[in-house]
Short mmCIF file of N, CA and C in Angstrom, two decimals:
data_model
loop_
_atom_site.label_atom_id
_atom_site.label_comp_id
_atom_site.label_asym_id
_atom_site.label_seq_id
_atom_site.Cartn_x
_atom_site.Cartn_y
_atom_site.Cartn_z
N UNK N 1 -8.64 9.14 13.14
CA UNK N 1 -9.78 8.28 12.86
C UNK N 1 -10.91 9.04 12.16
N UNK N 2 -10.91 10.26 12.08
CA UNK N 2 -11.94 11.00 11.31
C UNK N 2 -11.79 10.99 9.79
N UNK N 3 -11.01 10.31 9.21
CA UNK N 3 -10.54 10.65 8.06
C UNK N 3 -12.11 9.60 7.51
N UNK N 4 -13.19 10.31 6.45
CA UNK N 4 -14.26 9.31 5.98
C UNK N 4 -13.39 8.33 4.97
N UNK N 5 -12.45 8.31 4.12
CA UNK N 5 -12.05 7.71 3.42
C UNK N 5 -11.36 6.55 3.75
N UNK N 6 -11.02 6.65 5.45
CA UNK N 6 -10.58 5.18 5.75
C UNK N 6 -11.86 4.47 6.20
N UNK N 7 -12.87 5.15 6.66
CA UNK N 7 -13.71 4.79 7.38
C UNK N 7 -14.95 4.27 5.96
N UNK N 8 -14.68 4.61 4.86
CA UNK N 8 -15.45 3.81 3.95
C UNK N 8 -14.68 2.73 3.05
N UNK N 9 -13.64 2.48 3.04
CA UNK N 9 -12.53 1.47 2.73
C UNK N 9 -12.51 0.46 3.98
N UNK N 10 -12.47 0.76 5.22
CA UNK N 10 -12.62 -0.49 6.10
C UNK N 10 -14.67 -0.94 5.93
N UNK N 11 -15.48 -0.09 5.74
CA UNK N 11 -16.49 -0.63 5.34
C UNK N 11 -16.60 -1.80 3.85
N UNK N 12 -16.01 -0.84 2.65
CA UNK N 12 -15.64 -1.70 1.68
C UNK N 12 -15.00 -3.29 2.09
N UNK N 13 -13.90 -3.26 2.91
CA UNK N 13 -13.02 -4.61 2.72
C UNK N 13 -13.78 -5.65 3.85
N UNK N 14 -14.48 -4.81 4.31
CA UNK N 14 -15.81 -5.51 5.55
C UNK N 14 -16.36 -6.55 4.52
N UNK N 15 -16.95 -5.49 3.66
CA UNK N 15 -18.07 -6.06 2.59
C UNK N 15 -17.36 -7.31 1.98
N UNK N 16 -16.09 -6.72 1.09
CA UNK N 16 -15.68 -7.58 0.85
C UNK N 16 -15.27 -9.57 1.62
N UNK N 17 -14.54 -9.07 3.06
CA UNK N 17 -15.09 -10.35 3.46
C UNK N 17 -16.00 -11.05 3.57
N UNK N 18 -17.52 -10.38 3.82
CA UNK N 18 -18.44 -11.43 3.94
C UNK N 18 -18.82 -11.96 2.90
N UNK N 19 -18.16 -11.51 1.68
CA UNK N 19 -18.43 -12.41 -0.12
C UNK N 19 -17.33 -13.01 -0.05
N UNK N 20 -15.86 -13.12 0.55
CA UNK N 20 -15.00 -14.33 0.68
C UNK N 20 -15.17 -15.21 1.20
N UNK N 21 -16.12 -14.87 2.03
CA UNK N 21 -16.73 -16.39 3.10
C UNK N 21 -17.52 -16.97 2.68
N UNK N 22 -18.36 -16.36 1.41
CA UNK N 22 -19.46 -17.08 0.40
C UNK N 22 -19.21 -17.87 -0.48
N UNK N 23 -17.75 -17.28 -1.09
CA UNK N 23 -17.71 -17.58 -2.53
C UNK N 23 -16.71 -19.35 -2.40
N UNK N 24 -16.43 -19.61 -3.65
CA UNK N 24 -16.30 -21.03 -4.11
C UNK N 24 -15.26 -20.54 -4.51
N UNK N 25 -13.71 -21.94 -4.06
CA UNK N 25 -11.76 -21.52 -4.09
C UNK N 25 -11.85 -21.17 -4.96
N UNK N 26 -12.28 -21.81 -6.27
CA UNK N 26 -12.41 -21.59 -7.64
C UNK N 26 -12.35 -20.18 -8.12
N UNK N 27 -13.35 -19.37 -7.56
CA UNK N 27 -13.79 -18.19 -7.79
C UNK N 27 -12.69 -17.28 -6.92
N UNK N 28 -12.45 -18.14 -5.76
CA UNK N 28 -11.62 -16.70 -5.32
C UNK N 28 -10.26 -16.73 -5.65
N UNK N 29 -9.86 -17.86 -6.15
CA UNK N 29 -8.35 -18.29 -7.00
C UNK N 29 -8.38 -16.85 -8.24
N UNK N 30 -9.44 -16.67 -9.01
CA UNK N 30 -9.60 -16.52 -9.99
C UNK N 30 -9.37 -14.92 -9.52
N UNK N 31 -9.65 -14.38 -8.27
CA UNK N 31 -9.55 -12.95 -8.40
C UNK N 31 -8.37 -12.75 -7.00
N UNK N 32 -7.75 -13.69 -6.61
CA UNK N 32 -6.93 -13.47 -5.24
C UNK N 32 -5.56 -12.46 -5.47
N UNK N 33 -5.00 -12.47 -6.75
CA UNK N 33 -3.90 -11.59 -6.99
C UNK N 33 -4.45 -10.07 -6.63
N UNK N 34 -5.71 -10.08 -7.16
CA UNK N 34 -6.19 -8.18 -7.51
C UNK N 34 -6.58 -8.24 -5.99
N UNK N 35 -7.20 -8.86 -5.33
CA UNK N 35 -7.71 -8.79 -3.84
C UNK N 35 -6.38 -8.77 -3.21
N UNK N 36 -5.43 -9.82 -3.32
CA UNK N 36 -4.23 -9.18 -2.20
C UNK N 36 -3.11 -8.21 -2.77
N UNK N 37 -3.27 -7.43 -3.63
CA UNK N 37 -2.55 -6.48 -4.16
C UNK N 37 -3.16 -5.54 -3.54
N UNK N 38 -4.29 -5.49 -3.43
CA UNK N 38 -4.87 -4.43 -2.77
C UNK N 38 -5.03 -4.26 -1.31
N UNK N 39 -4.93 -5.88 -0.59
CA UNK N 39 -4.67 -5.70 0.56
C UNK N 39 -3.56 -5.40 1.03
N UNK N 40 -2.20 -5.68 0.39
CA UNK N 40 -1.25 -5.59 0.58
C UNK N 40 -0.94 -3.84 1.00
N UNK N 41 -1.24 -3.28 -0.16
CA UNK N 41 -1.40 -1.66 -0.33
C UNK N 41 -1.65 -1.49 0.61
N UNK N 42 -2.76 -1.63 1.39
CA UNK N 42 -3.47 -1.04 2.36
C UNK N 42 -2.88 -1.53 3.85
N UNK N 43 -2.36 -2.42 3.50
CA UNK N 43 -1.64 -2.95 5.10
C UNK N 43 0.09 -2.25 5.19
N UNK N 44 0.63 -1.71 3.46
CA UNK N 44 1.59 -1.00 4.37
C UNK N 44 1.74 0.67 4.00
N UNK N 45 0.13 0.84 3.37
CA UNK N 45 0.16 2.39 3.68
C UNK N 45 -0.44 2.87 4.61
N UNK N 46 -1.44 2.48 5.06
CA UNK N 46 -2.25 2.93 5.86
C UNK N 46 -1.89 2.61 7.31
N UNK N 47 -2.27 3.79 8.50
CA UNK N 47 -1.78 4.18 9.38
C UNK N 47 -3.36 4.04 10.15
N UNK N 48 -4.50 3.86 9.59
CA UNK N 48 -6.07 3.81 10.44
C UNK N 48 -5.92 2.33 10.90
N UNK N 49 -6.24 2.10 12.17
CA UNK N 49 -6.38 1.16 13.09
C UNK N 49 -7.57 0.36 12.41
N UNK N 50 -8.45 0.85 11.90
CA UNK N 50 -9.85 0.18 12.01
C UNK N 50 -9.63 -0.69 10.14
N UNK N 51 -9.20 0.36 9.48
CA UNK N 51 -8.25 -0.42 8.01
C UNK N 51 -7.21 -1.26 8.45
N UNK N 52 -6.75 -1.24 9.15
CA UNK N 52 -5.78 -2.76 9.21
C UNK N 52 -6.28 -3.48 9.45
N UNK N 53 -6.75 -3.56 10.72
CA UNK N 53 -7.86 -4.52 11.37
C UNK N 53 -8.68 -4.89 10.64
N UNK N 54 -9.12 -4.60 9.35
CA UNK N 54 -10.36 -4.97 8.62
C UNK N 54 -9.46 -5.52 7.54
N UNK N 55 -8.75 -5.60 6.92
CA UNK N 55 -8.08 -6.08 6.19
C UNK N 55 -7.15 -7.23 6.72
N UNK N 56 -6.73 -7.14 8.00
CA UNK N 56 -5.88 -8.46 8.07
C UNK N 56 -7.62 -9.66 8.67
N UNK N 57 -8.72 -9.49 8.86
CA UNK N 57 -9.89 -10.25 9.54
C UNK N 57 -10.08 -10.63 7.86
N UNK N 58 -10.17 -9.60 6.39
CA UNK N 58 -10.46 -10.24 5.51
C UNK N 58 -9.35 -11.22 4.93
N UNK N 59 -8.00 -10.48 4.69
CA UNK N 59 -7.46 -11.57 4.80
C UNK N 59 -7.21 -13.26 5.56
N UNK N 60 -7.51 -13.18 6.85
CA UNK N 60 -7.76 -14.53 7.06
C UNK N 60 -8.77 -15.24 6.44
N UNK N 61 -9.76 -14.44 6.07
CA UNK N 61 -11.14 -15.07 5.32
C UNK N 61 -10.63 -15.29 3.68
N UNK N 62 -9.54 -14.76 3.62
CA UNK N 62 -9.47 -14.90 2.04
C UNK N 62 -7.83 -16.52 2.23
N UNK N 63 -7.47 -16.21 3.12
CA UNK N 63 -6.59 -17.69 3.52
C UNK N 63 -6.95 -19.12 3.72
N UNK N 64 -8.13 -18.65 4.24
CA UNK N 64 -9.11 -19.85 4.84
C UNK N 64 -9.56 -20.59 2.84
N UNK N 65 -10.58 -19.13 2.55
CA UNK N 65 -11.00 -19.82 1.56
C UNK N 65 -10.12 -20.32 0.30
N UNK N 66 -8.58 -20.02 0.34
CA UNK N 66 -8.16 -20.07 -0.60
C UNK N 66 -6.86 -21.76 -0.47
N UNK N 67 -6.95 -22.03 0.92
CA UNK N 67 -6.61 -22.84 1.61
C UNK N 67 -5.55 -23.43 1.20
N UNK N 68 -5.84 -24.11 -0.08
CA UNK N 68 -4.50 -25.06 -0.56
C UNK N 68 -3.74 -24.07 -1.55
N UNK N 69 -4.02 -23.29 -2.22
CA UNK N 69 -3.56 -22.39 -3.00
C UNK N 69 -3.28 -20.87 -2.75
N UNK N 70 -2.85 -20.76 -1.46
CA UNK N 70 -2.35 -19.77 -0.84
C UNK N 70 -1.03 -19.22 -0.46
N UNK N 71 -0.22 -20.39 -0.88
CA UNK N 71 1.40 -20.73 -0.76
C UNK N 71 1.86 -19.53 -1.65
N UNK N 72 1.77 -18.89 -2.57
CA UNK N 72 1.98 -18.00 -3.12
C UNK N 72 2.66 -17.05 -2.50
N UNK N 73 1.68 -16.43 -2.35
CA UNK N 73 1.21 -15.03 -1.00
C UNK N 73 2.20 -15.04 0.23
N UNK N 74 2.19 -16.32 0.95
CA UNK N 74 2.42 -16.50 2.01
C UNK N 74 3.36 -15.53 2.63
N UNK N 75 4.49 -15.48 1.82
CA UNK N 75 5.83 -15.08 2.22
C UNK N 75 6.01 -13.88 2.32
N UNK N 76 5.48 -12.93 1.75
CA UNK N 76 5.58 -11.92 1.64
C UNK N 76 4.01 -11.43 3.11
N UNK N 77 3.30 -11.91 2.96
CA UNK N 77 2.32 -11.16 3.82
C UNK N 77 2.96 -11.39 5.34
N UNK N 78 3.17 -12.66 5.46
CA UNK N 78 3.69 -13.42 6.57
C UNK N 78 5.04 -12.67 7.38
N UNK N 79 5.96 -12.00 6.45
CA UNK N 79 7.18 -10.97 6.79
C UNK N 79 6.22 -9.54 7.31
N UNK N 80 5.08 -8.88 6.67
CA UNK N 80 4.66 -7.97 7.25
C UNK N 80 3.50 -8.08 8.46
N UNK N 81 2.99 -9.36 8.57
CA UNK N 81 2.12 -9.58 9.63
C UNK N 81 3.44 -9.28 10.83
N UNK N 82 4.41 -10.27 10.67
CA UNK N 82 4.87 -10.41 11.71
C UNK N 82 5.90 -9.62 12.38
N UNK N 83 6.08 -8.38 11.61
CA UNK N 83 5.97 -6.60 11.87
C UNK N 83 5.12 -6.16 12.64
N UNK N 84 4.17 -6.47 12.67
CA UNK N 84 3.26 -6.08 13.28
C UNK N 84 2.87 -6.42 14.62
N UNK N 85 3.15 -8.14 14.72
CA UNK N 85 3.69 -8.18 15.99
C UNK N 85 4.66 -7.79 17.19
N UNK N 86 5.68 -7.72 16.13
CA UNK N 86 6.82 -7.59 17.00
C UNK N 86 6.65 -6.12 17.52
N UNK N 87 5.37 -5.09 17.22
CA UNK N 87 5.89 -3.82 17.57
C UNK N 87 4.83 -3.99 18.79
N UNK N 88 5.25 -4.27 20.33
CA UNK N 88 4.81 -4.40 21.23
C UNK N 88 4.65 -3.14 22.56
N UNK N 89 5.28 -2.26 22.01
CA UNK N 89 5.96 -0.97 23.10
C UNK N 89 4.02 -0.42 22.83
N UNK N 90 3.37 -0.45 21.75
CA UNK N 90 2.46 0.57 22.11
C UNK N 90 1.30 -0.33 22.55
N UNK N 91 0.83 0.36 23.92
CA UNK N 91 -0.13 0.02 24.81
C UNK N 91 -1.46 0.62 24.43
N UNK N 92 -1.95 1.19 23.56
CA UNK N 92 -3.18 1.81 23.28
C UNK N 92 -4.22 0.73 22.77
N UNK N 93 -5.45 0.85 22.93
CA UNK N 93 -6.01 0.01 23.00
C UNK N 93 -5.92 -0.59 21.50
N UNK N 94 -6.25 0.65 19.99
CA UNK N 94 -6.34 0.37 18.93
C UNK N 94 -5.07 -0.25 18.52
N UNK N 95 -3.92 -0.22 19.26
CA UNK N 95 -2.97 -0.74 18.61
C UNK N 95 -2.74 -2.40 19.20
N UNK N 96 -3.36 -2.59 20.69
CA UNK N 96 -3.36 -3.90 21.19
C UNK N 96 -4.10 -4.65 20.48
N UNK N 97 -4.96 -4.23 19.86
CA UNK N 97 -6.66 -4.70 19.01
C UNK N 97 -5.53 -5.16 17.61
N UNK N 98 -5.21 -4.35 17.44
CA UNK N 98 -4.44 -4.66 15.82
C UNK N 98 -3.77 -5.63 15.92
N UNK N 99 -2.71 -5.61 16.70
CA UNK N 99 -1.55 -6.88 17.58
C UNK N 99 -2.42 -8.23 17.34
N UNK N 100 -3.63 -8.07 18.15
CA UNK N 100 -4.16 -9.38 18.21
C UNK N 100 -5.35 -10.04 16.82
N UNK N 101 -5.21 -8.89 16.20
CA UNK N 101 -6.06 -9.20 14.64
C UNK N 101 -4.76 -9.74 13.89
N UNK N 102 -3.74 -9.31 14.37
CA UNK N 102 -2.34 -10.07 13.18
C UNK N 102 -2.21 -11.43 13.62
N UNK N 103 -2.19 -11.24 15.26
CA UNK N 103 -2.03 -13.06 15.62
C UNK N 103 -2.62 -13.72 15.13
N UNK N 104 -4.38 -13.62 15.07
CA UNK N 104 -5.27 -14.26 13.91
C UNK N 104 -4.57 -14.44 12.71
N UNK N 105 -4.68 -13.03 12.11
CA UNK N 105 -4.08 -13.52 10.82
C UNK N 105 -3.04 -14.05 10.60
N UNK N 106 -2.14 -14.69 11.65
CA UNK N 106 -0.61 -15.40 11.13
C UNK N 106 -1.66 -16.77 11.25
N UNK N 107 -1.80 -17.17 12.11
CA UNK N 107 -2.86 -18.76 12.68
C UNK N 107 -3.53 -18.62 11.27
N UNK N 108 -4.57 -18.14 10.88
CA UNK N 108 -5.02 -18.55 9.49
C UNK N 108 -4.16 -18.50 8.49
N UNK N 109 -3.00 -17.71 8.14
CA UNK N 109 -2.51 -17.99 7.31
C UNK N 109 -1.49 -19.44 7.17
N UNK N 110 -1.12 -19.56 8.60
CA UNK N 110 -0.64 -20.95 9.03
C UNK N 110 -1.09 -22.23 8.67
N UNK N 111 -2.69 -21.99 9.21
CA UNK N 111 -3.89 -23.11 8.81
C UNK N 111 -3.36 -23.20 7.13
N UNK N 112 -3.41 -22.45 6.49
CA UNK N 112 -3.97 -22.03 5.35
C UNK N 112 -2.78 -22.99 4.22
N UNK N 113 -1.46 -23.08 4.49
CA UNK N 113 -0.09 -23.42 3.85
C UNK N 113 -0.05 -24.71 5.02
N UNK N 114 0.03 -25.03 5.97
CA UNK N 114 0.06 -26.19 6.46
C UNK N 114 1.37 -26.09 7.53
N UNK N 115 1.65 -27.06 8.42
CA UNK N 115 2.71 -27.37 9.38
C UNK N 115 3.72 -26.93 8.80
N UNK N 116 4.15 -27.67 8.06
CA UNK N 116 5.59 -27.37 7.53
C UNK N 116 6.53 -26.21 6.94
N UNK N 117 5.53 -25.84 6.32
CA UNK N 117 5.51 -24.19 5.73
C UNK N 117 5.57 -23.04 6.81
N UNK N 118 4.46 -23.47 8.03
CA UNK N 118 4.57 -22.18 8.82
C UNK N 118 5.55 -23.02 9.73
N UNK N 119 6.08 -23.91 10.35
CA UNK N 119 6.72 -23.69 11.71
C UNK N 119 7.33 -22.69 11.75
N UNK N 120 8.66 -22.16 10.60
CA UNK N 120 9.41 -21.01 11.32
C UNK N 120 8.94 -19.55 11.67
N UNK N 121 7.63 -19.04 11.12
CA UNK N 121 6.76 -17.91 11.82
C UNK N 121 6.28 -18.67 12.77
N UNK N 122 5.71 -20.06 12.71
CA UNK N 122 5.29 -20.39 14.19
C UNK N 122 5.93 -19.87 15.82
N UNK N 123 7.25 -20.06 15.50
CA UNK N 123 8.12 -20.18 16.70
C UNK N 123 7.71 -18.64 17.30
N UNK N 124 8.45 -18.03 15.88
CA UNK N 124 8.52 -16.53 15.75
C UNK N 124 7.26 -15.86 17.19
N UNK N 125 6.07 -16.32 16.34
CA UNK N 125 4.66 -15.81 16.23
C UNK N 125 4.41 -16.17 17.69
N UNK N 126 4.80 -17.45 18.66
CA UNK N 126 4.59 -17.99 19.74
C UNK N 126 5.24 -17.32 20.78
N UNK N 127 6.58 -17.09 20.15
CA UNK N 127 7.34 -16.30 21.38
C UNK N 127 6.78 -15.03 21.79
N UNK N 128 6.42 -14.19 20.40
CA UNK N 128 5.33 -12.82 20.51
C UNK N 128 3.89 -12.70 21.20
N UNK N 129 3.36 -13.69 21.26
CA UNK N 129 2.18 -13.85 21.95
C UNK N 129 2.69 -14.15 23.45
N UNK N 130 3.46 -15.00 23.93
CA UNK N 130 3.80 -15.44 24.64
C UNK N 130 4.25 -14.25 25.84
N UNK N 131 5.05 -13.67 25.01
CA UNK N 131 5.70 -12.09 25.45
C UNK N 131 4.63 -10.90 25.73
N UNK N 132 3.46 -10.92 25.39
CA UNK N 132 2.04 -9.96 25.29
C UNK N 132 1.48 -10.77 26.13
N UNK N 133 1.00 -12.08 26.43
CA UNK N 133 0.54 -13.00 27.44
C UNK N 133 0.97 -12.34 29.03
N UNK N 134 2.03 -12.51 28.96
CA UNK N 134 2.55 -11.73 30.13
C UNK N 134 2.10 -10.99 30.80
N UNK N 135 1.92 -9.98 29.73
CA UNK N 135 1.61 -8.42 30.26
C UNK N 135 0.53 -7.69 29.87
N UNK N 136 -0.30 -8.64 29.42
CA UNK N 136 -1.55 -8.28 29.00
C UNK N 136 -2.81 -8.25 29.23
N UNK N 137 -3.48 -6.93 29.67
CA UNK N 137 -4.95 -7.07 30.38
C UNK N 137 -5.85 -6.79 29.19
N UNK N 138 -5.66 -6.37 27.67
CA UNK N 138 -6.90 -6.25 26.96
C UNK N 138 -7.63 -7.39 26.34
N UNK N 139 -8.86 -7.66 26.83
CA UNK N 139 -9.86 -8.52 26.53
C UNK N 139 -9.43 -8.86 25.23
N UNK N 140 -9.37 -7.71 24.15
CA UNK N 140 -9.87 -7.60 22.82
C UNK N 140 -8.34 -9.18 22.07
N UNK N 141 -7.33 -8.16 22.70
CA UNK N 141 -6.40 -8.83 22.32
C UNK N 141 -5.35 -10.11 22.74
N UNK N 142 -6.54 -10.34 24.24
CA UNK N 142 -6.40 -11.40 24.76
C UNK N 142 -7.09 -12.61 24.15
N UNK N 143 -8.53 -12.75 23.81
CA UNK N 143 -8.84 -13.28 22.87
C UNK N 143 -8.45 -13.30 21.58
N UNK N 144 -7.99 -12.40 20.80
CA UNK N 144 -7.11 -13.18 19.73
C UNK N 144 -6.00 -13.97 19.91
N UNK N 145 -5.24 -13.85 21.03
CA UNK N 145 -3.96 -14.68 21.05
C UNK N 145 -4.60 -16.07 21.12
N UNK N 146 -5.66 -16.44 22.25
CA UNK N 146 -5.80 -17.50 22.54
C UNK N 146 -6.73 -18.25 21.11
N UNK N 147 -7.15 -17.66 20.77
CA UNK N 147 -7.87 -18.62 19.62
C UNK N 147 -6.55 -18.70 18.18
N UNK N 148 -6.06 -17.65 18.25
CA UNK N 148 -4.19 -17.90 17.16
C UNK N 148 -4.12 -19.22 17.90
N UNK N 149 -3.58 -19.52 19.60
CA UNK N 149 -2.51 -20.28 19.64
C UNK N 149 -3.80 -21.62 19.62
N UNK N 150 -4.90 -21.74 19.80
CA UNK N 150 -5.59 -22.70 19.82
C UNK N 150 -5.81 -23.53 18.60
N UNK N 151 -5.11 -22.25 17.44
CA UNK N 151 -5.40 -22.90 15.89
C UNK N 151 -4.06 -23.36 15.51
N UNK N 152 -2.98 -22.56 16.44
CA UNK N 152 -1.68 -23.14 16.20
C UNK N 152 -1.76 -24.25 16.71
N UNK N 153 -2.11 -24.35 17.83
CA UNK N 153 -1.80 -25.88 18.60
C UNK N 153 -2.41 -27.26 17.35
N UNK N 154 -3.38 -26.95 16.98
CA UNK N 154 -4.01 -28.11 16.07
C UNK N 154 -2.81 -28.04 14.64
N UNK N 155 -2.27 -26.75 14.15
CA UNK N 155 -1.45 -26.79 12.71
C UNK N 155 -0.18 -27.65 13.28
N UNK N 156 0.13 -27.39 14.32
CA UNK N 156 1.62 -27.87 14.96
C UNK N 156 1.75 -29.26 15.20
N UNK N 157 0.33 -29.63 16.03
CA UNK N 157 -0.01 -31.03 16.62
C UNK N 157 1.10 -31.54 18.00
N UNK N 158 1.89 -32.62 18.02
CA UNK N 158 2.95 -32.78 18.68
C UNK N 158 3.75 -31.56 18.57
N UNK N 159 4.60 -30.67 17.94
CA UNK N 159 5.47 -29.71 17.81
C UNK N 159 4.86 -28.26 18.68
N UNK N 160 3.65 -28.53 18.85
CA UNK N 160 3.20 -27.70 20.01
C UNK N 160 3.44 -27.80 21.36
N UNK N 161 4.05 -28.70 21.80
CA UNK N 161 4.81 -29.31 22.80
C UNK N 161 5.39 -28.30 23.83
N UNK N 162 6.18 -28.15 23.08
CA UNK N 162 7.59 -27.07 23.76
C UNK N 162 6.73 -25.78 24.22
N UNK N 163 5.97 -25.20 23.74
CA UNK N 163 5.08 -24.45 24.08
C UNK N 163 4.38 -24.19 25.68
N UNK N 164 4.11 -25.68 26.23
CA UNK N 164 3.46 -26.55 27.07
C UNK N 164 4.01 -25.81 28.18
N UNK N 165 5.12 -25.86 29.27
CA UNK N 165 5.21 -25.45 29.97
C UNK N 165 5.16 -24.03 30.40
N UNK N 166 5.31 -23.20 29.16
CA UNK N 166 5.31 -21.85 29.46
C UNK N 166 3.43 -21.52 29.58
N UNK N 167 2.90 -21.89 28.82
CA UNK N 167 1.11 -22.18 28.79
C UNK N 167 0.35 -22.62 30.10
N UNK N 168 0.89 -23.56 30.51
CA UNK N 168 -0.29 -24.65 31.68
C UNK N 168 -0.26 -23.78 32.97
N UNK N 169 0.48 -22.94 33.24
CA UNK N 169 0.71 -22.34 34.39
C UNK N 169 -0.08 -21.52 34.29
N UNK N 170 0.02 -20.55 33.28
CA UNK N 170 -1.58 -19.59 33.07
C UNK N 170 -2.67 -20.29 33.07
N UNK N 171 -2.95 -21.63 32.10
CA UNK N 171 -4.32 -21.85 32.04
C UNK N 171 -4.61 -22.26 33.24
N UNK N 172 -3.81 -23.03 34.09
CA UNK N 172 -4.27 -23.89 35.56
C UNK N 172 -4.56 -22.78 36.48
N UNK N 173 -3.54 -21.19 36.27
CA UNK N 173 -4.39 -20.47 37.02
C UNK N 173 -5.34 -19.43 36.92
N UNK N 174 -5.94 -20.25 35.40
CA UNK N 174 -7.27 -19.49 35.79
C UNK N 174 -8.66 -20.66 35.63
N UNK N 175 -7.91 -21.84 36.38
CA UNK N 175 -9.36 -22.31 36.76
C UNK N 175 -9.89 -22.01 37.71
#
């Protein structure tokens, strides 16, 4: 984590999100290839916790804003997010934190292409949370699952269903 060069690149792609959340589809249509070429880079070279994490939070901001015209992308980011899930063995906090910044970013990218497009990472993406649900005491990355599956539940609608029984038993016991 001492390295300054990740630590001013996750400042950079910081920056950069809060001008994806500003700007107009139009505008970010117009530059989304050079922005996710570069995110892309950075999500499968880089090994800094705090650069992934800042790059998959801008990427959802760049899914969101790019909303209907994001189908592109999808497939390819969507195969390495969900790498990222599946690697569940490490318990460290920066890597539980990351886990649950990808769940975000599958849910926005989900939002982003629509029902139909994501169900089959849906399933994927549900069983993985589902499986970390379990066994999971970090705050950080406990709240990302639940706001993923809260955005899944609305992309899915009825098809969130099946989901249902493995869910209500946790939420009922923590009223």
């Amino acid at each position: 984590c001492g390295d300054p060069a990740d630590r001013v690149a996750a400042k950079a792609i910081s920056s950069l999100e809060a001008a994806i959340g500003e700007l107009d589809e139009a505008i970010l249509a117009e530059h989304a290839t050079l922005i996710l070429q570069a995110f892309l880079a950075r999500l499968t070279t880089s090994s800094h916790s705090g650069v992934l994490v800042t790059v998959m939070e801008a990427l959802g901001a760049l899914a969101v804003g790019l909303e209907g015209s994001f189908g592109d992308y999808y497939d390819q980011l969507m195969n390495l997010l969900l790498a990222f899930v599946s690697n569940q063995g490490d318990s460290r906090p920066s890597a539980t934190r990351l886990r649950g910044k990808a769940f975000e970013c599958i849910s926005l990218l989900g939002f982003s292409v629509g029902k139909e497009r994501f169900a089959p990472a849906a399933r994927q993406t549900m069983s993985a949370m589902l499986a970390v649900g379990a066994t999971s005491v970090d705050d950080v990355q406990t709240e990302c699952i639940r706001e993923a599956m809260e955005r899944m539940c609305k992309i899915l609608g009825t098809d969130f269903a099946p989901f249902l029984p493995t869910l209500i038993p946790g939420v009922l016991a923590g009223l």
